[in-house]
mmCIF file of C-alpha atoms and ligand atoms in Angstrom:
data_model
loop_
_atom_site.group_PDB
_atom_site.id
_atom_site.type_symbol
_atom_site.label_atom_id
_atom_site.label_comp_id
_atom_site.label_asym_id
_atom_site.label_seq_id
_atom_site.Cartn_x
_atom_site.Cartn_y
_atom_site.Cartn_z
ATOM 1 C CA MET C 1 -3.556 4.932 36.074
ATOM 2 C CA CYS C 2 -3.924 8.531 35.446
ATOM 3 C CA LEU C 3 -0.237 8.835 34.628
ATOM 4 C CA ILE C 4 -0.416 5.960 32.231
ATOM 5 C CA ILE C 5 -3.394 7.378 30.417
ATOM 6 C CA TYR C 6 -1.534 10.776 30.256
ATOM 7 C CA PHE C 7 1.572 9.080 28.798
ATOM 8 C CA LEU C 8 -0.288 7.358 26.057
ATOM 9 C CA LYS C 9 -2.248 10.522 25.285
ATOM 10 C CA PHE C 10 1.059 12.384 25.143
ATOM 11 C CA SER C 11 2.841 10.100 22.920
ATOM 12 C CA ASP C 12 0.143 10.223 20.466
ATOM 13 C CA GLY C 13 1.382 13.521 19.091
ATOM 14 C CA GLY C 14 4.908 12.097 18.105
ATOM 15 C CA GLY C 15 5.229 12.910 14.439
ATOM 16 C CA ILE C 16 4.309 16.721 14.597
ATOM 17 C CA GLY C 17 6.452 19.391 16.148
ATOM 18 C CA LEU C 18 6.619 23.255 16.318
ATOM 19 C CA ASN C 19 9.498 25.491 15.343
ATOM 20 C CA TYR C 20 10.328 27.721 18.370
ATOM 21 C CA GLY C 21 11.589 30.785 16.592
ATOM 22 C CA LEU C 22 12.763 33.527 18.741
ATOM 23 C CA VAL C 23 13.386 36.522 16.348
ATOM 24 C CA ALA C 24 10.914 38.692 18.461
ATOM 25 C CA ASP C 25 11.160 41.289 21.420
ATOM 26 C CA ASN C 26 7.644 40.447 22.878
ATOM 27 C CA LEU C 27 7.595 36.646 23.533
ATOM 28 C CA PRO C 28 6.399 35.029 26.676
ATOM 29 C CA SER C 29 8.939 33.377 29.027
ATOM 30 C CA PRO C 30 9.977 29.835 27.896
ATOM 31 C CA PRO C 31 8.513 28.188 30.937
ATOM 32 C CA ARG C 32 5.137 29.654 30.145
ATOM 33 C CA VAL C 33 5.441 28.388 26.569
ATOM 34 C CA ILE C 34 6.672 24.972 27.295
ATOM 35 C CA SER C 35 3.724 24.342 29.751
ATOM 36 C CA MET C 36 1.252 25.701 27.187
ATOM 37 C CA LEU C 37 2.809 23.420 24.628
ATOM 38 C CA LYS C 38 2.356 20.448 26.966
ATOM 39 C CA SER C 39 -1.188 21.449 27.565
ATOM 40 C CA ARG C 40 -1.577 21.359 23.818
ATOM 41 C CA ASN C 41 -0.073 17.840 23.585
ATOM 42 C CA VAL C 42 2.897 19.150 21.329
ATOM 43 C CA ALA C 43 5.538 16.482 21.589
ATOM 44 C CA ARG C 44 8.547 18.048 19.808
ATOM 45 C CA ILE C 45 9.976 21.299 19.216
ATOM 46 C CA ARG C 46 12.790 22.567 16.915
ATOM 47 C CA LEU C 47 15.308 25.399 18.134
ATOM 48 C CA PHE C 48 17.342 27.322 15.585
ATOM 49 C CA GLU C 49 20.052 27.775 18.111
ATOM 50 C CA PRO C 50 20.853 26.240 21.545
ATOM 51 C CA ASN C 51 19.029 28.895 23.630
ATOM 52 C CA HIS C 52 19.836 28.169 27.207
ATOM 53 C CA ASP C 53 16.512 29.693 28.632
ATOM 54 C CA VAL C 54 14.562 27.207 26.350
ATOM 55 C CA LEU C 55 16.620 24.351 27.105
ATOM 56 C CA ALA C 56 16.405 24.963 30.986
ATOM 57 C CA ALA C 57 12.687 25.145 30.635
ATOM 58 C CA LEU C 58 12.492 21.918 28.725
ATOM 59 C CA ARG C 59 13.944 20.093 31.780
ATOM 60 C CA ASN C 60 11.833 17.059 32.754
ATOM 61 C CA SER C 61 8.931 18.164 30.262
ATOM 62 C CA GLY C 62 9.030 15.136 28.127
ATOM 63 C CA ILE C 63 9.149 17.477 24.960
ATOM 64 C CA GLN C 64 11.676 16.305 22.633
ATOM 65 C CA VAL C 65 13.968 18.974 20.943
ATOM 66 C CA VAL C 66 15.949 19.397 17.804
ATOM 67 C CA ILE C 67 18.828 21.768 18.527
ATOM 68 C CA GLY C 68 20.422 23.704 15.828
ATOM 69 C CA THR C 69 23.770 25.241 15.694
ATOM 70 C CA LEU C 70 24.559 28.782 14.467
ATOM 71 C CA ASN C 71 25.667 28.826 10.747
ATOM 72 C CA ALA C 72 28.645 30.870 12.023
ATOM 73 C CA ASP C 73 29.741 27.990 14.383
ATOM 74 C CA ILE C 74 30.033 25.492 11.387
ATOM 75 C CA PRO C 75 33.858 26.478 10.197
ATOM 76 C CA ASN C 76 34.992 26.407 13.848
ATOM 77 C CA ILE C 77 33.406 22.935 14.544
ATOM 78 C CA ALA C 78 34.992 21.824 11.373
ATOM 79 C CA ASN C 79 38.501 23.277 11.970
ATOM 80 C CA ASP C 80 38.931 22.945 15.695
ATOM 81 C CA ILE C 81 38.042 19.823 17.498
ATOM 82 C CA ASN C 82 38.363 21.719 20.884
ATOM 83 C CA PHE C 83 35.714 24.176 19.647
ATOM 84 C CA ALA C 84 33.390 21.277 18.981
ATOM 85 C CA LYS C 85 34.057 19.779 22.199
ATOM 86 C CA ASN C 86 33.431 23.008 24.133
ATOM 87 C CA TRP C 87 30.091 23.536 21.957
ATOM 88 C CA VAL C 88 28.849 20.014 23.572
ATOM 89 C CA GLN C 89 30.103 20.672 26.943
ATOM 90 C CA THR C 90 28.209 24.075 26.797
ATOM 91 C CA ASN C 91 25.056 23.196 25.026
ATOM 92 C CA ILE C 92 24.492 19.496 25.455
ATOM 93 C CA VAL C 93 25.943 18.259 28.608
ATOM 94 C CA PRO C 94 24.084 20.349 31.022
ATOM 95 C CA TYR C 95 20.720 19.344 29.475
ATOM 96 C CA ALA C 96 21.160 15.640 28.205
ATOM 97 C CA PRO C 97 20.288 14.120 31.560
ATOM 98 C CA THR C 98 16.728 15.588 31.899
ATOM 99 C CA VAL C 99 16.014 16.950 28.449
ATOM 100 C CA ASN C 100 14.938 14.650 25.582
ATOM 101 C CA ILE C 101 17.298 15.896 22.809
ATOM 102 C CA HIS C 102 16.178 14.226 19.434
ATOM 103 C CA CYS C 103 19.002 15.533 17.370
ATOM 104 C CA ILE C 104 21.429 18.286 16.626
ATOM 105 C CA SER C 105 21.432 20.118 13.295
ATOM 106 C CA LEU C 106 24.515 21.751 12.009
ATOM 107 C CA GLY C 107 23.409 25.078 10.568
ATOM 108 C CA ASN C 108 20.237 26.033 8.670
ATOM 109 C CA GLU C 109 20.154 25.956 4.848
ATOM 110 C CA VAL C 110 23.912 26.484 4.140
ATOM 111 C CA THR C 111 24.068 24.352 1.193
ATOM 112 C CA PRO C 112 25.086 25.193 -1.548
ATOM 113 C CA GLY C 113 27.162 28.231 -0.409
ATOM 114 C CA ASP C 114 30.726 29.133 1.298
ATOM 115 C CA LEU C 115 29.849 27.140 4.336
ATOM 116 C CA SER C 116 28.962 23.794 2.661
ATOM 117 C CA SER C 117 32.699 23.105 2.111
ATOM 118 C CA TYR C 118 32.953 22.846 6.035
ATOM 119 C CA MET C 119 29.926 20.732 6.383
ATOM 120 C CA LEU C 120 31.382 17.044 6.201
ATOM 121 C CA GLN C 121 34.186 17.761 8.638
ATOM 122 C CA ALA C 122 31.904 19.749 11.082
ATOM 123 C CA LEU C 123 29.450 16.713 10.946
ATOM 124 C CA LYS C 124 32.369 14.259 11.725
ATOM 125 C CA ASN C 125 33.844 16.285 14.505
ATOM 126 C CA LEU C 126 30.507 17.003 16.260
ATOM 127 C CA ASP C 127 29.471 13.537 15.874
ATOM 128 C CA ARG C 128 32.837 12.107 17.316
ATOM 129 C CA VAL C 129 32.507 14.613 20.333
ATOM 130 C CA VAL C 130 28.847 13.506 21.036
ATOM 131 C CA LYS C 131 29.694 9.916 20.791
ATOM 132 C CA ASN C 132 32.773 10.290 22.884
ATOM 133 C CA SER C 133 30.766 11.887 25.554
ATOM 134 C CA GLY C 134 28.650 8.980 25.626
ATOM 135 C CA TYR C 135 25.353 10.293 23.902
ATOM 136 C CA LYS C 136 23.500 8.755 21.326
ATOM 137 C CA ILE C 137 22.402 11.856 19.568
ATOM 138 C CA PRO C 138 22.173 11.952 15.782
ATOM 139 C CA VAL C 139 23.983 14.814 14.172
ATOM 140 C CA THR C 140 22.620 16.086 10.915
ATOM 141 C CA THR C 141 21.961 19.356 8.863
ATOM 142 C CA THR C 142 19.137 21.321 7.477
ATOM 143 C CA ILE C 143 18.760 21.926 3.679
ATOM 144 C CA GLY C 144 15.871 23.668 1.663
ATOM 145 C CA VAL C 145 13.657 21.731 -0.676
ATOM 146 C CA TYR C 146 14.613 24.433 -3.289
ATOM 147 C CA LEU C 147 18.089 22.593 -3.751
ATOM 148 C CA LEU C 148 16.166 20.271 -6.005
ATOM 149 C CA THR C 149 16.666 21.474 -9.588
ATOM 150 C CA SER C 150 14.174 19.009 -10.925
ATOM 151 C CA SER C 151 11.090 17.714 -8.763
ATOM 152 C CA TYR C 152 8.310 17.357 -11.293
ATOM 153 C CA PRO C 153 7.252 14.601 -11.385
ATOM 154 C CA PRO C 154 8.588 13.694 -7.966
ATOM 155 C CA SER C 155 10.779 10.656 -9.165
ATOM 156 C CA SER C 156 12.817 13.209 -11.198
ATOM 157 C CA GLY C 157 14.007 14.927 -8.001
ATOM 158 C CA ASP C 158 17.611 15.564 -8.151
ATOM 159 C CA PHE C 159 19.926 17.982 -6.355
ATOM 160 C CA SER C 160 21.307 20.898 -8.400
ATOM 161 C CA GLU C 161 24.936 20.799 -9.683
ATOM 162 C CA ALA C 162 26.149 23.366 -7.187
ATOM 163 C CA ALA C 163 24.837 21.308 -4.171
ATOM 164 C CA LYS C 164 25.479 17.714 -5.437
ATOM 165 C CA PRO C 165 29.248 17.342 -4.222
ATOM 166 C CA SER C 166 28.351 18.469 -0.682
ATOM 167 C CA MET C 167 25.062 16.562 -0.666
ATOM 168 C CA GLN C 168 27.017 13.430 -1.745
ATOM 169 C CA GLN C 169 29.337 13.794 1.228
ATOM 170 C CA VAL C 170 26.377 14.597 3.500
ATOM 171 C CA ALA C 171 24.133 11.617 2.480
ATOM 172 C CA SER C 172 27.137 9.125 2.746
ATOM 173 C CA PHE C 173 27.756 10.608 6.336
ATOM 174 C CA LEU C 174 24.100 10.344 7.399
ATOM 175 C CA GLY C 175 23.555 6.970 5.507
ATOM 176 C CA GLY C 176 26.631 5.472 7.142
ATOM 177 C CA ASN C 177 25.388 6.340 10.687
ATOM 178 C CA GLY C 178 21.639 5.999 10.175
ATOM 179 C CA TYR C 179 20.940 9.713 10.719
ATOM 180 C CA PRO C 180 17.971 11.467 9.094
ATOM 181 C CA LEU C 181 18.377 14.577 6.798
ATOM 182 C CA MET C 182 16.335 17.869 7.807
ATOM 183 C CA VAL C 183 14.511 19.556 5.018
ATOM 184 C CA THR C 184 12.544 22.752 4.936
ATOM 185 C CA ALA C 185 9.688 22.420 2.491
ATOM 186 C CA TYR C 186 6.989 25.129 1.771
ATOM 187 C CA PRO C 187 4.135 24.419 -0.673
ATOM 188 C CA TYR C 188 3.206 27.947 0.050
ATOM 189 C CA PHE C 189 5.991 29.669 -1.623
ATOM 190 C CA ALA C 190 5.890 27.210 -4.591
ATOM 191 C CA TYR C 191 2.291 28.252 -4.838
ATOM 192 C CA ALA C 192 2.563 31.886 -4.314
ATOM 193 C CA SER C 193 5.291 32.287 -7.109
ATOM 194 C CA ASP C 194 3.404 29.996 -9.594
ATOM 195 C CA PRO C 195 -0.274 30.204 -8.984
ATOM 196 C CA GLY C 196 -1.170 29.695 -12.374
ATOM 197 C CA ASN C 197 0.289 26.205 -12.610
ATOM 198 C CA ILE C 198 -0.349 25.020 -9.044
ATOM 199 C CA ARG C 199 -3.893 24.362 -8.018
ATOM 200 C CA LEU C 200 -4.580 25.894 -4.434
ATOM 201 C CA SER C 201 -6.076 22.468 -3.094
ATOM 202 C CA TYR C 202 -2.811 20.647 -4.226
ATOM 203 C CA ALA C 203 -0.917 23.204 -2.126
ATOM 204 C CA LEU C 204 -3.345 23.310 0.881
ATOM 205 C CA LEU C 205 -3.356 19.459 1.361
ATOM 206 C CA ASN C 206 -7.254 19.515 0.989
ATOM 207 C CA SER C 207 -7.567 18.185 -2.633
ATOM 208 C CA THR C 208 -9.713 15.096 -2.616
ATOM 209 C CA GLU C 209 -8.429 13.680 -5.881
ATOM 210 C CA VAL C 210 -4.951 12.924 -7.259
ATOM 211 C CA VAL C 211 -3.679 15.951 -9.247
ATOM 212 C CA VAL C 212 -0.126 14.604 -10.319
ATOM 213 C CA TRP C 213 0.435 10.910 -11.650
ATOM 214 C CA ASP C 214 4.196 9.849 -11.418
ATOM 215 C CA GLY C 215 4.163 6.354 -13.051
ATOM 216 C CA ASN C 216 1.644 4.406 -10.883
ATOM 217 C CA LEU C 217 2.034 6.866 -7.939
ATOM 218 C CA GLY C 218 -0.842 9.389 -7.572
ATOM 219 C CA TYR C 219 -0.148 12.597 -5.778
ATOM 220 C CA ALA C 220 -3.048 14.729 -4.234
ATOM 221 C CA ASN C 221 -0.885 17.114 -2.600
ATOM 222 C CA LEU C 222 2.391 19.213 -3.114
ATOM 223 C CA PHE C 223 3.700 18.263 0.475
ATOM 224 C CA ASP C 224 4.013 14.620 -0.431
ATOM 225 C CA ALA C 225 5.418 15.432 -3.820
ATOM 226 C CA MET C 226 8.210 17.466 -2.282
ATOM 227 C CA VAL C 227 9.044 14.780 0.309
ATOM 228 C CA ASP C 228 9.348 12.097 -2.544
ATOM 229 C CA GLY C 229 11.429 14.542 -4.737
ATOM 230 C CA VAL C 230 13.997 14.636 -1.793
ATOM 231 C CA TYR C 231 13.801 11.028 -1.609
ATOM 232 C CA ALA C 232 14.435 10.709 -5.195
ATOM 233 C CA ALA C 233 17.349 13.001 -5.034
ATOM 234 C CA LEU C 234 19.018 11.274 -2.256
ATOM 235 C CA GLU C 235 18.787 7.985 -4.147
ATOM 236 C CA LYS C 236 20.796 9.803 -6.778
ATOM 237 C CA VAL C 237 23.590 10.540 -4.451
ATOM 238 C CA ASN C 238 23.665 7.071 -2.917
ATOM 239 C CA GLY C 239 21.589 8.250 0.170
ATOM 240 C CA GLY C 240 18.549 6.061 -0.484
ATOM 241 C CA SER C 241 18.611 4.735 3.116
ATOM 242 C CA VAL C 242 18.528 8.306 4.676
ATOM 243 C CA ASP C 243 15.178 9.142 6.309
ATOM 244 C CA VAL C 244 13.674 12.816 5.780
ATOM 245 C CA ILE C 245 12.400 14.918 8.316
ATOM 246 C CA ILE C 246 10.590 18.107 7.299
ATOM 247 C CA CYS C 247 11.812 20.452 10.027
ATOM 248 C CA GLU C 248 9.944 23.500 8.782
ATOM 249 C CA SER C 249 6.582 23.910 6.778
ATOM 250 C CA GLY C 250 3.761 26.389 7.163
ATOM 251 C CA TRP C 251 1.615 29.018 5.790
ATOM 252 C CA PRO C 252 1.365 32.751 6.699
ATOM 253 C CA SER C 253 -1.831 33.907 7.964
ATOM 254 C CA LYS C 254 -1.306 37.455 6.141
ATOM 255 C CA GLY C 255 1.035 39.674 4.232
ATOM 256 C CA ASN C 256 0.667 38.468 0.585
ATOM 257 C CA GLY C 257 -2.817 39.589 -0.640
ATOM 258 C CA VAL C 258 -5.092 36.688 -1.710
ATOM 259 C CA PHE C 259 -2.279 34.015 -1.150
ATOM 260 C CA THR C 260 -2.383 34.609 2.694
ATOM 261 C CA SER C 261 -5.349 34.449 5.011
ATOM 262 C CA VAL C 262 -6.153 33.006 8.314
ATOM 263 C CA GLU C 263 -8.412 30.616 6.665
ATOM 264 C CA LEU C 264 -5.690 29.320 4.116
ATOM 265 C CA ALA C 265 -3.108 28.988 7.017
ATOM 266 C CA ARG C 266 -5.444 27.105 9.118
ATOM 267 C CA THR C 267 -6.526 24.822 6.277
ATOM 268 C CA TYR C 268 -2.968 24.112 5.341
ATOM 269 C CA ASN C 269 -1.552 23.343 8.875
ATOM 270 C CA GLN C 270 -4.606 21.473 10.160
ATOM 271 C CA HIS C 271 -4.370 19.177 7.155
ATOM 272 C CA LEU C 272 -0.605 18.841 7.451
ATOM 273 C CA VAL C 273 -1.022 17.619 11.038
ATOM 274 C CA LYS C 274 -3.796 15.210 10.088
ATOM 275 C CA HIS C 275 -1.917 13.921 7.091
ATOM 276 C CA VAL C 276 1.621 13.344 8.611
ATOM 277 C CA LEU C 277 -0.014 11.572 11.510
ATOM 278 C CA SER C 278 -2.018 9.355 9.567
ATOM 279 C CA SER C 279 -0.053 8.347 6.420
ATOM 280 C CA GLY C 280 3.122 8.267 4.774
ATOM 281 C CA THR C 281 3.926 9.474 1.098
ATOM 282 C CA PRO C 282 3.029 7.626 -2.281
ATOM 283 C CA LYS C 283 6.686 6.504 -2.416
ATOM 284 C CA LYS C 284 6.993 5.271 1.068
ATOM 285 C CA PRO C 285 3.424 4.832 2.308
ATOM 286 C CA GLY C 286 4.405 2.972 5.430
ATOM 287 C CA LYS C 287 6.749 5.896 6.563
ATOM 288 C CA LYS C 288 5.108 8.601 8.426
ATOM 289 C CA VAL C 289 7.033 12.081 7.866
ATOM 290 C CA GLU C 290 8.052 13.589 11.223
ATOM 291 C CA THR C 291 7.146 17.101 10.484
ATOM 292 C CA TYR C 292 7.618 20.622 12.239
ATOM 293 C CA ILE C 293 5.375 23.491 11.570
ATOM 294 C CA PHE C 294 6.677 26.849 11.491
ATOM 295 C CA ALA C 295 6.191 28.454 13.851
ATOM 296 C CA ILE C 296 4.921 28.833 17.333
ATOM 297 C CA PHE C 297 4.614 32.565 17.493
ATOM 298 C CA ASN C 298 4.474 35.412 14.923
ATOM 299 C CA GLU C 299 7.737 37.142 15.186
ATOM 300 C CA ASP C 300 7.959 40.844 14.998
ATOM 301 C CA ARG C 301 11.757 41.117 14.436
ATOM 302 C CA LYS C 302 11.449 39.108 10.974
ATOM 303 C CA SER C 303 11.338 40.859 7.901
ATOM 304 C CA PRO C 304 7.870 42.395 6.982
ATOM 305 C CA GLU C 305 5.165 41.100 6.352
ATOM 306 C CA VAL C 306 4.787 37.323 5.289
ATOM 307 C CA GLU C 307 7.943 36.308 7.410
ATOM 308 C CA GLN C 308 6.207 37.861 10.573
ATOM 309 C CA ASN C 309 2.950 36.148 10.058
ATOM 310 C CA PHE C 310 3.621 32.291 10.090
ATOM 311 C CA GLY C 311 2.815 31.903 13.727
ATOM 312 C CA LEU C 312 -0.019 29.699 15.297
ATOM 313 C CA PHE C 313 -0.042 32.051 18.368
ATOM 314 C CA TYR C 314 0.283 35.767 19.081
ATOM 315 C CA PRO C 315 2.928 36.718 21.499
ATOM 316 C CA ASP C 316 0.194 36.998 24.476
ATOM 317 C CA MET C 317 -0.304 33.215 23.624
ATOM 318 C CA THR C 318 -3.690 33.613 22.165
ATOM 319 C CA GLU C 319 -4.319 31.784 18.988
ATOM 320 C CA VAL C 320 -4.227 33.318 15.324
ATOM 321 C CA TYR C 321 -6.282 30.330 14.653
ATOM 322 C CA HIS C 322 -7.193 26.797 16.329
ATOM 323 C CA ILE C 323 -5.025 23.643 15.337
ATOM 324 C CA ASN C 324 -5.773 20.383 16.819
ATOM 325 C CA PHE C 325 -2.568 18.350 17.469
ATOM 326 C CA ASN C 326 -4.442 15.286 18.344
ATOM 327 C CA TYR C 327 -5.629 12.614 15.968
HETATM 328 C C1 NAG O 1 -9.582 23.710 0.522
HETATM 329 O O1 NAG O 1 -9.675 24.924 1.592
HETATM 330 C C2 NAG O 1 -9.856 26.159 0.923
HETATM 331 C C3 NAG O 1 -9.623 27.119 2.066
HETATM 332 O O2 NAG O 1 -10.266 26.760 3.294
HETATM 333 C C4 NAG O 1 -11.076 26.173 0.430
HETATM 334 O O3 NAG O 1 -11.537 27.558 0.090
HETATM 335 C C5 NAG O 1 -11.425 25.206 -0.679
HETATM 336 O O4 NAG O 1 -12.707 25.266 -1.109
HETATM 337 C C6 NAG O 1 -11.064 23.750 -0.159
HETATM 338 N N1 NAG O 1 -10.980 23.033 -1.359
HETATM 339 C C7 NAG O 1 -11.530 21.700 -1.240
HETATM 340 C C8 NAG O 1 -11.403 20.855 -2.467
HETATM 341 O O5 NAG O 1 -12.015 21.234 -0.233
#
């Protein structure tokens, strides 16, 4: 009986995850972090690289994990099938039996850029090896929402000319396999760079009224507008069937004057949790957006000062501010 109740409670947190960034020299051990996350009912995490200490700590935890590859591995995975085999053998095979691997993401925000020409072949190679090894683990990649040249209104969403050829290939691969696309989306950066034109409550997700109309769709927050902008851009490269996962979003608690405070960060992240667990976007109201907050910890080896202050927790595991993950 207890077990059943526990399971139901645990699965409630399904749509929200946390980014487990490790760019710090003072973080607690992964087993302590994983048990803290379990006690807080966090159902998913994202790793930027296949860190073996974290993967080992995830064994039998029930927590789902998105595993990233290093950007530097992308050309090797594309050019050398044996490198891809070895990557899976090293980073997936030892953990797959007892770790709930949600998907593998090739690199982080490499499109457009030198590495994007390798992306399609890298996706194909890694997917082939994963399938041949008997796993059903989606293989995808991570882009930044800033690849959209146009996103206002959301239906005008379109990838930049530089990104489009690569996004066409990626969307066709993902759509053909039924795999999602990972996107990083930060209303904070949009607001902080253009506070004259973006209303704070629209960025913070606490506006009670529609701020932007797009045809008959009303947008009360910039997060939804960003997600629907990506959906619109995907439709323009024949990727209308591809689901979007927001693999990073968040708000720093200090470092940029009036744009950052504990109160602003708490407001954004708490509304984000509530929002993505309860509804979809105006364009796809029935489709809840799986979302990962950046990040679990303040990371002291990141560049000062905003980048060091995205965490929900200090390295001693006390809260920077309280977030309720259960709705
Ligand atoms: C949204 O939250 C901010 C920060 O807590 C607050 O200052 C503001 O009044 C809130 N806006 C609305 C419309 O509730």
